[in-house]
PDB file of C-alpha atoms in Angstrom:
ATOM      1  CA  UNK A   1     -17.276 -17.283 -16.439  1.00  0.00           C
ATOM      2  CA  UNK A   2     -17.062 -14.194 -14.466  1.00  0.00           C
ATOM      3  CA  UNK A   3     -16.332 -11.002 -16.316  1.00  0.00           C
ATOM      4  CA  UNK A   4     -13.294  -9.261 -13.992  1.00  0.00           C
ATOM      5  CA  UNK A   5     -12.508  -6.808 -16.897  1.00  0.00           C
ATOM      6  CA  UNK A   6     -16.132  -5.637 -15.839  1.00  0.00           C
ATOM      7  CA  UNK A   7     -16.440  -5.973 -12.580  1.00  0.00           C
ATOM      8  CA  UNK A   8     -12.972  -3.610 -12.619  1.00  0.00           C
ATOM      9  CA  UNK A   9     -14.428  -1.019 -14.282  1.00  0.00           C
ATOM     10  CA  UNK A  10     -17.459  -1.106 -12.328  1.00  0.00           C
ATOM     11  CA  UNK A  11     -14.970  -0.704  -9.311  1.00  0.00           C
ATOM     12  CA  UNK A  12     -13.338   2.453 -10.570  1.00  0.00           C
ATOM     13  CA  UNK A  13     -16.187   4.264 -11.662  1.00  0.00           C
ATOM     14  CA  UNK A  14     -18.629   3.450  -8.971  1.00  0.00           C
ATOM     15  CA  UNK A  15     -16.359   2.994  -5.718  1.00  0.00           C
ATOM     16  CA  UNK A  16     -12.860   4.605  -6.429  1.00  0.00           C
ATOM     17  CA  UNK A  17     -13.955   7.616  -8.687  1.00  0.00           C
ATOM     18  CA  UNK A  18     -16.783   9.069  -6.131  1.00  0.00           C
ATOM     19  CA  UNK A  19     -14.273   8.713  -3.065  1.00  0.00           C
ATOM     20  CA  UNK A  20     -11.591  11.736  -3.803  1.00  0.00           C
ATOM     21  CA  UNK A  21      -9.834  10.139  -5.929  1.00  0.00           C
ATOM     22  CA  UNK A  22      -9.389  12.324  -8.658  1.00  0.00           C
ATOM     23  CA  UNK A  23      -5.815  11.493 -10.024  1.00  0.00           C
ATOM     24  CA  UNK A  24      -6.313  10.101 -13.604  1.00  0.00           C
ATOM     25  CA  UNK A  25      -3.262   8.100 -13.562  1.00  0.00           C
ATOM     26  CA  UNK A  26      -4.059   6.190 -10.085  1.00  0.00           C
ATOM     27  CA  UNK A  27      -7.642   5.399 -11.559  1.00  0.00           C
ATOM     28  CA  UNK A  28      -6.133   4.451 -14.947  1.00  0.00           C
ATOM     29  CA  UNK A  29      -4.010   2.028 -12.750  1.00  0.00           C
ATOM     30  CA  UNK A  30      -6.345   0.518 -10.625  1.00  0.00           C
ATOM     31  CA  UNK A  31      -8.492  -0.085 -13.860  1.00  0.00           C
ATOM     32  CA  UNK A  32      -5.784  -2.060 -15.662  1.00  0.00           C
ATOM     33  CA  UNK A  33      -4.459  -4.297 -12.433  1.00  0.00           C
ATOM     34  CA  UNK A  34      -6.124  -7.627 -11.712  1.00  0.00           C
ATOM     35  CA  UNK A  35      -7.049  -7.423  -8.376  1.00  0.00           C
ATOM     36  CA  UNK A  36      -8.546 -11.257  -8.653  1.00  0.00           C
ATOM     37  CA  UNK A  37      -4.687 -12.187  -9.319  1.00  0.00           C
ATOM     38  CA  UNK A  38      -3.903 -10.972  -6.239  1.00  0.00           C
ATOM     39  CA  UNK A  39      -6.623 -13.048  -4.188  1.00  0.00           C
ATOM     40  CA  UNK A  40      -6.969 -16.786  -3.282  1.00  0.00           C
ATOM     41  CA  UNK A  41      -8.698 -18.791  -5.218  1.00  0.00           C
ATOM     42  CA  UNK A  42     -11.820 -18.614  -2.730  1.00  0.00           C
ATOM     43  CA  UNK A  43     -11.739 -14.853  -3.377  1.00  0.00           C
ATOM     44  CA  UNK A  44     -11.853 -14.302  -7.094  1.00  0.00           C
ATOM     45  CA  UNK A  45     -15.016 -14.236  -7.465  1.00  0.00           C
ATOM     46  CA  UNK A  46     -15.190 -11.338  -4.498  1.00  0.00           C
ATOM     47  CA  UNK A  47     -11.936  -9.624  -5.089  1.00  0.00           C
ATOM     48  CA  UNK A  48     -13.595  -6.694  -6.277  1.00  0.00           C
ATOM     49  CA  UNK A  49     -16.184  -5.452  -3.372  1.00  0.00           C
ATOM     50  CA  UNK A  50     -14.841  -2.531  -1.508  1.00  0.00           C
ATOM     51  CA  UNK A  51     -13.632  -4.676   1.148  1.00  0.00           C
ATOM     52  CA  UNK A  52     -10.175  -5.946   2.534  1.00  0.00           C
ATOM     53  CA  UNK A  53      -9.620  -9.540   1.448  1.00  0.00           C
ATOM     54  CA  UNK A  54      -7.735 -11.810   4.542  1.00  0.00           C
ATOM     55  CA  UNK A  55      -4.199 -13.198   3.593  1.00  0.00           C
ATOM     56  CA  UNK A  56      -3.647 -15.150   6.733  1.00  0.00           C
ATOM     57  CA  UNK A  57      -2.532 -14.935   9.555  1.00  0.00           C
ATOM     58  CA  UNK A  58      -4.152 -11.143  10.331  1.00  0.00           C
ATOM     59  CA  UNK A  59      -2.748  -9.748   7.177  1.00  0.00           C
ATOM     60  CA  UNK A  60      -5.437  -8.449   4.426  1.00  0.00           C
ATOM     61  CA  UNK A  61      -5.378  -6.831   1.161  1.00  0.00           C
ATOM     62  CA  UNK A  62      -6.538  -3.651   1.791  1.00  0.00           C
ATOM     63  CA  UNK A  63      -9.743  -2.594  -0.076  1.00  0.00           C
ATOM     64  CA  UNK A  64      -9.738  -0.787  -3.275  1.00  0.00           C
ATOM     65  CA  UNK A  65     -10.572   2.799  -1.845  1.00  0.00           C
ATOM     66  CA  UNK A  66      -7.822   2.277   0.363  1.00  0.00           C
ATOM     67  CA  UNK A  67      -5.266   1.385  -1.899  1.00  0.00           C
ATOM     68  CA  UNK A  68      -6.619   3.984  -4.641  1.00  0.00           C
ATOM     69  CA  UNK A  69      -6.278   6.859  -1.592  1.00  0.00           C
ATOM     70  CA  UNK A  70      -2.903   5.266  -0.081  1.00  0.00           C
ATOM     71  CA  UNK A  71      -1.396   5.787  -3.741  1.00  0.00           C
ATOM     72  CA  UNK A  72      -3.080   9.021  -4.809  1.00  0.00           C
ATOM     73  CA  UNK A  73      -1.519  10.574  -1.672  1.00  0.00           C
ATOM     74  CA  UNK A  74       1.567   9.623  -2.432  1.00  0.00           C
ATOM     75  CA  UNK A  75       1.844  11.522  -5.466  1.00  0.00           C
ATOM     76  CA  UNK A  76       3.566   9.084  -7.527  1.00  0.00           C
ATOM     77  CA  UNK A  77       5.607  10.517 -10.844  1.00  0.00           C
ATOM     78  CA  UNK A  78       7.314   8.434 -13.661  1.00  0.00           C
ATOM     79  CA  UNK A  79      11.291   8.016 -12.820  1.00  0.00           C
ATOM     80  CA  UNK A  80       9.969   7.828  -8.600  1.00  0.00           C
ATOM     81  CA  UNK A  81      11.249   5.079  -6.548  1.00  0.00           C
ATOM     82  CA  UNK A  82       8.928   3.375  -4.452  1.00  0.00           C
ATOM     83  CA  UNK A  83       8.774   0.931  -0.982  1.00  0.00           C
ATOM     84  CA  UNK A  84       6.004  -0.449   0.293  1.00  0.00           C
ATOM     85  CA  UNK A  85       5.753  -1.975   3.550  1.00  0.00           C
ATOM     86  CA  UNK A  86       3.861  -4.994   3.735  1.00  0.00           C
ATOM     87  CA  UNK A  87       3.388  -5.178   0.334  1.00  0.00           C
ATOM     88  CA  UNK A  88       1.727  -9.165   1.214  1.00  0.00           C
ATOM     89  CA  UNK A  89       0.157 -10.898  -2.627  1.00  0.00           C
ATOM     90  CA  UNK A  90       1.930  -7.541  -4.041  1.00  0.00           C
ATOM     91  CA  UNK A  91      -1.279  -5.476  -4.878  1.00  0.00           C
ATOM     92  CA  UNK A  92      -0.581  -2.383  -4.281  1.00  0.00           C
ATOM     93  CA  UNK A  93       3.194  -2.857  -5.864  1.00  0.00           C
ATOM     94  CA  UNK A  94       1.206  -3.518  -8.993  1.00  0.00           C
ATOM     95  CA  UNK A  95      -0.611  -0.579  -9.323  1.00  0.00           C
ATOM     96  CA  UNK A  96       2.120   1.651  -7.930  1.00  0.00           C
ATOM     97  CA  UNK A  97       4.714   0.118 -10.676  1.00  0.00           C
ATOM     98  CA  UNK A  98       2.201   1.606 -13.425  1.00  0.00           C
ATOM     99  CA  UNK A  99       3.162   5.331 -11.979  1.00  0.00           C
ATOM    100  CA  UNK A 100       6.939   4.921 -10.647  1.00  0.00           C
ATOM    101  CA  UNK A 101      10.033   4.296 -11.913  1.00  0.00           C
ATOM    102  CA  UNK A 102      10.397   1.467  -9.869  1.00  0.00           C
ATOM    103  CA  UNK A 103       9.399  -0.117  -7.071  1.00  0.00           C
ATOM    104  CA  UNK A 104      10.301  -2.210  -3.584  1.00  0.00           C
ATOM    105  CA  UNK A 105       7.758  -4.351  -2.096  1.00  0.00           C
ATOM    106  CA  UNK A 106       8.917  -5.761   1.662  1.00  0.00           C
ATOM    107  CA  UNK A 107       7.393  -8.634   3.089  1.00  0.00           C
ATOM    108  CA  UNK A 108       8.226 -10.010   6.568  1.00  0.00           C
ATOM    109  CA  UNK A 109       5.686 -13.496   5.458  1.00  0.00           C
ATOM    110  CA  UNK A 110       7.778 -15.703   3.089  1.00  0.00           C
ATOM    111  CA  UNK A 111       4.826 -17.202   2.019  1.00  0.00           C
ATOM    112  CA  UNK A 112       2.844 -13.919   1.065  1.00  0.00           C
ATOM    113  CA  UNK A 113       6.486 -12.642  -0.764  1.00  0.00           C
ATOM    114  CA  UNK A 114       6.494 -15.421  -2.376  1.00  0.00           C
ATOM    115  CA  UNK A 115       2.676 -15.436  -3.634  1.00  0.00           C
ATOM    116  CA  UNK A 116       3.764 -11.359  -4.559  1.00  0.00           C
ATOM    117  CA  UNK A 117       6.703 -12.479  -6.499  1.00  0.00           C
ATOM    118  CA  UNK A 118       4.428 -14.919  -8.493  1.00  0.00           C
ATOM    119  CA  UNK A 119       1.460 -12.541  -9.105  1.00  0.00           C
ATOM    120  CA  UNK A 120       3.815  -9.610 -10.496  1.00  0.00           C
ATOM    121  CA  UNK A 121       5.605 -11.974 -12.370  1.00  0.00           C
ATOM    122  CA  UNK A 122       2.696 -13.056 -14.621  1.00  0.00           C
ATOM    123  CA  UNK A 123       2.298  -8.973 -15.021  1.00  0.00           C
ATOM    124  CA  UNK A 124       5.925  -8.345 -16.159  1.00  0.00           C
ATOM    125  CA  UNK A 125       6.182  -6.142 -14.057  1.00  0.00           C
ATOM    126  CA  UNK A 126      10.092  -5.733 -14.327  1.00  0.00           C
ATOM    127  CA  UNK A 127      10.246  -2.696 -12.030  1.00  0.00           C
ATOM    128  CA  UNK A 128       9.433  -4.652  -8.885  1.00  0.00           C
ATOM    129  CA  UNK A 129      11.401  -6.036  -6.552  1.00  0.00           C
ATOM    130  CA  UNK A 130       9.602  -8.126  -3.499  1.00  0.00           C
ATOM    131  CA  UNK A 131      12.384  -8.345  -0.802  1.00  0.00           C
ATOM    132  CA  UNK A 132      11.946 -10.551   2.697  1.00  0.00           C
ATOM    133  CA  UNK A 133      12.565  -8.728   5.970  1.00  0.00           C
ATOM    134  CA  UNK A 134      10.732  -7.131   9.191  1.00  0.00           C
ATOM    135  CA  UNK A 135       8.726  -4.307   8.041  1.00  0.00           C
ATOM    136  CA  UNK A 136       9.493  -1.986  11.272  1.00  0.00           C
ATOM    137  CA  UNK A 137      13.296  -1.650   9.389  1.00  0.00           C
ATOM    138  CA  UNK A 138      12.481  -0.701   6.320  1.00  0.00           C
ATOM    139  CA  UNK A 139      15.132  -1.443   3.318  1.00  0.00           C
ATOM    140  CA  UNK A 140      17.439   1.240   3.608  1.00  0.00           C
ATOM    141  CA  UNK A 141      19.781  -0.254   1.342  1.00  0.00           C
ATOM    142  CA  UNK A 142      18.727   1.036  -2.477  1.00  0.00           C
ATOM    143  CA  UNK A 143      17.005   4.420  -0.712  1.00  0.00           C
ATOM    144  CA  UNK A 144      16.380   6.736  -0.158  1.00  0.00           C
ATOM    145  CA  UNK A 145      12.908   6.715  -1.482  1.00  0.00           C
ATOM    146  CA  UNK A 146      10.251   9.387  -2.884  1.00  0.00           C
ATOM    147  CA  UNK A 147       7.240   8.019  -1.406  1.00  0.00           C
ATOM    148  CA  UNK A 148       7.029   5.285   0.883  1.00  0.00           C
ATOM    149  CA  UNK A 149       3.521   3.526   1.497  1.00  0.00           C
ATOM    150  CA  UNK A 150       2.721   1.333   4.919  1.00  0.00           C
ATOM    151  CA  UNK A 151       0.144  -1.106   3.402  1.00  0.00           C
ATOM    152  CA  UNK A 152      -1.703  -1.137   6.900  1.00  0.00           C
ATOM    153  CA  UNK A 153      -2.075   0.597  10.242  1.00  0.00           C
ATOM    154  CA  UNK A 154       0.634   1.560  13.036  1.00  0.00           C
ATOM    155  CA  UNK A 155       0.230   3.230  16.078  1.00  0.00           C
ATOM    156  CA  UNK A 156       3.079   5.603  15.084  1.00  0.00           C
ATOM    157  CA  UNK A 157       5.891   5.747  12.536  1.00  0.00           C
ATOM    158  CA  UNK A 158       9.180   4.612  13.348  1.00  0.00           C
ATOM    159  CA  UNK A 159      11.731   7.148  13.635  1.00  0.00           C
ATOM    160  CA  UNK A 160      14.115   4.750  11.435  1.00  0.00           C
ATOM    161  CA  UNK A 161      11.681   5.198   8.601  1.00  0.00           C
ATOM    162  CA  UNK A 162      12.267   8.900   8.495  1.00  0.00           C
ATOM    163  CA  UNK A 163      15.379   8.492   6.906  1.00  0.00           C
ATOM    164  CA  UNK A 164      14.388   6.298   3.913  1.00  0.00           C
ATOM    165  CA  UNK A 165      12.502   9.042   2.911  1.00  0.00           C
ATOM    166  CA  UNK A 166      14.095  11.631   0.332  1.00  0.00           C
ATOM    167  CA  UNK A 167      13.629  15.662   1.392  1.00  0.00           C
ATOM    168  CA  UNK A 168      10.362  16.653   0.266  1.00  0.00           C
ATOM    169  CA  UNK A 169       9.397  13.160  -0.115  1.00  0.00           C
ATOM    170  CA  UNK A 170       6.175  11.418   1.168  1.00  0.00           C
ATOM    171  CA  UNK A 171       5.338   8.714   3.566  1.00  0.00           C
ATOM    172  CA  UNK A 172       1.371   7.368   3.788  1.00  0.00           C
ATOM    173  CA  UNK A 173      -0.129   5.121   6.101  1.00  0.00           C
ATOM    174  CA  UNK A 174      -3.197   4.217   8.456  1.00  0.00           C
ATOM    175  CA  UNK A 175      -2.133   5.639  11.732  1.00  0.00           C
ATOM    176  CA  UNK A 176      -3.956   4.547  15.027  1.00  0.00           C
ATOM    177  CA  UNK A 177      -4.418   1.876  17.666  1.00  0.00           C
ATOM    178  CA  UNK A 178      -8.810   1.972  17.715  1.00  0.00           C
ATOM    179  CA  UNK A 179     -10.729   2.261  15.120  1.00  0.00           C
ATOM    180  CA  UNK A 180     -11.172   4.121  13.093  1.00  0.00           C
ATOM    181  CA  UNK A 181      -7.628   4.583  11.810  1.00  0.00           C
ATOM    182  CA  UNK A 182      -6.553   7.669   9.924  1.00  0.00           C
ATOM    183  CA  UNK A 183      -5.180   7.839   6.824  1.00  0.00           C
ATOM    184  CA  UNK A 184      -2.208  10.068   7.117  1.00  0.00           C
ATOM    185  CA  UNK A 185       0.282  11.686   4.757  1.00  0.00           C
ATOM    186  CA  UNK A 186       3.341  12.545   5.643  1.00  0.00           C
ATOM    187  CA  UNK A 187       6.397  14.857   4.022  1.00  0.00           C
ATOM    188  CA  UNK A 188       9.788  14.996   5.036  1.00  0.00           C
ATOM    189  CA  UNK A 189      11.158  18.246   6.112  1.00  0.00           C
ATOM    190  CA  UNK A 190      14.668  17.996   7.395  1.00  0.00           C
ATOM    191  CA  UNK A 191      15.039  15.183   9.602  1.00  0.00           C
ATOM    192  CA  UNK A 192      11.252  15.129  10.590  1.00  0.00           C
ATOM    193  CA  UNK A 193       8.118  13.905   8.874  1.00  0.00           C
ATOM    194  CA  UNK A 194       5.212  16.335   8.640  1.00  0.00           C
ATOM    195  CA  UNK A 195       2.140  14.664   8.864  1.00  0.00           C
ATOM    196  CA  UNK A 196      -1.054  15.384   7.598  1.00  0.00           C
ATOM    197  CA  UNK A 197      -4.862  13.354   8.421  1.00  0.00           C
ATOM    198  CA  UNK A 198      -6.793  12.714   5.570  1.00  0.00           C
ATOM    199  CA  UNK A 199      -9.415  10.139   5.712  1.00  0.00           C
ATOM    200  CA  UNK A 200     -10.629   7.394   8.331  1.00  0.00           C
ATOM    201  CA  UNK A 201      -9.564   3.875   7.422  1.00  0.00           C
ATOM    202  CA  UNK A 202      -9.871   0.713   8.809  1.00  0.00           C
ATOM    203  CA  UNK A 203      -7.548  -0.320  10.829  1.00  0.00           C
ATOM    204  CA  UNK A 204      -5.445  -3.585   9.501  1.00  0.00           C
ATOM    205  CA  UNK A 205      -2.321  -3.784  12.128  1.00  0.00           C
ATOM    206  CA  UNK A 206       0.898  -4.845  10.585  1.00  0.00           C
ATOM    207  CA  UNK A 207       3.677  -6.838  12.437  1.00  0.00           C
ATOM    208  CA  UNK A 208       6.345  -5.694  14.160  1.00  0.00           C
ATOM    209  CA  UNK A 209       5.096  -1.719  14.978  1.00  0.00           C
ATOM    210  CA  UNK A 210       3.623  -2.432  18.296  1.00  0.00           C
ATOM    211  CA  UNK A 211       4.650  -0.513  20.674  1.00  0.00           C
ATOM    212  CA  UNK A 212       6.702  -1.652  23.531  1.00  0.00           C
ATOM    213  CA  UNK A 213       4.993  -2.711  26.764  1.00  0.00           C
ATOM    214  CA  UNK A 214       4.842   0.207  29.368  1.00  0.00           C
ATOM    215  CA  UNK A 215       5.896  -0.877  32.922  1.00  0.00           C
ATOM    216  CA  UNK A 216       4.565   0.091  35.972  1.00  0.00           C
ATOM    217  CA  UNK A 217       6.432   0.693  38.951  1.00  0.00           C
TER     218      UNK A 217
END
């Protein structure tokens, strides 16, 4: 039988930890959430190599120094409300529910919100919410939000976005078209976001931020 309880501290203290990430609450998270739940069946026995696991149809779950850096920029505090965009088996909604007050995960796949729905569930994790709907919107309706997290790369973020963002509040995700992508922090100032390049990433496109074909004349 394979140990995971293990295997997840292994993960914290000998790929997370030596990274940057230095927050003692994110890598008190990361060592309490079952990242096998959150893989196929296939995967368990994988799910914690510091690699992105494939969901299907081009979607992954990022790997754990990812998610680890994605939430430690964020700056999560208790009583925060949360989105994340593209949350797919609901990972990352996981670990940021042990920091927030609560927390939105939005899922344009029915299939992977409904896989997320059934992985928190077995948590308890009461403070989540997985919601169905294109990512490139957002889910204006119960924000604005203090940190928003794209779980995945964009060549740019969406103007729309900016608004679901509280002042002073953070956005994070892996910008960039070739790789490598860069990890990117964002604060809103006003009616603009800020942003800030922090780490390379690789790049793991989500659905629906492409930009629109330039034409030629």
């Amino acid at each position: 039988m394979t140990d995971y309880a293990t295997l997840r501290r292994n993960m914290v203290d000998s790929q997370i930890a030596p990274n940057e990430v230095t927050d003692r609450r994110v890598l008190r998270a990361m060592g309490e959430v079952p990242r096998e739940l959150f893989a196929s069946e296939a995967q368990k026995p994988v799910a914690y190599i510091d690699e992105a696991l494939k969901l299907g149809g081009g979607r992954v779950l990022l790997s754990p120094v990812t998610v680890a850096r994605l939430v430690q920029l964020a700056r999560i505090e208790e009583g925060h409300a949360v989105l994340e965009l593209g949350c797919g088996t609901g990972y990352l909604s996981a670990v940021a529910a042990r920091l927030a007050g609560r927390v939105i995960g939005l899922e344009s796949d029915p299939g992977l919100a409904i896989r997320a729905r059934q992985s928190l569930a077995t948590l308890g994790l009461g403070k989540t919410k997985v919601v169905e709907g294109p990512l490139e919107a957002g889910y204006p309706g119960e924000g604005p939000y203090d940190a928003v997290i794209l779980s995945g790369s964009v060549p740019e973020v969406p103007e729309r976005l900016t608004r679901q963002v509280k002042e002073g509040g953070r956005l994070v995700a892996i910008i960039g078209e070739t790789a490598p992508g860069r990890l990117t922090v964002f604060t809103r100032t006003g009616n603009a976001l800020s942003g800030q390049a922090r780490y390379d990433a690789p790049l793991a496109q989500l659905p629906g931020f492409e930009r629109a074909p330039a034409f030629v004349f």
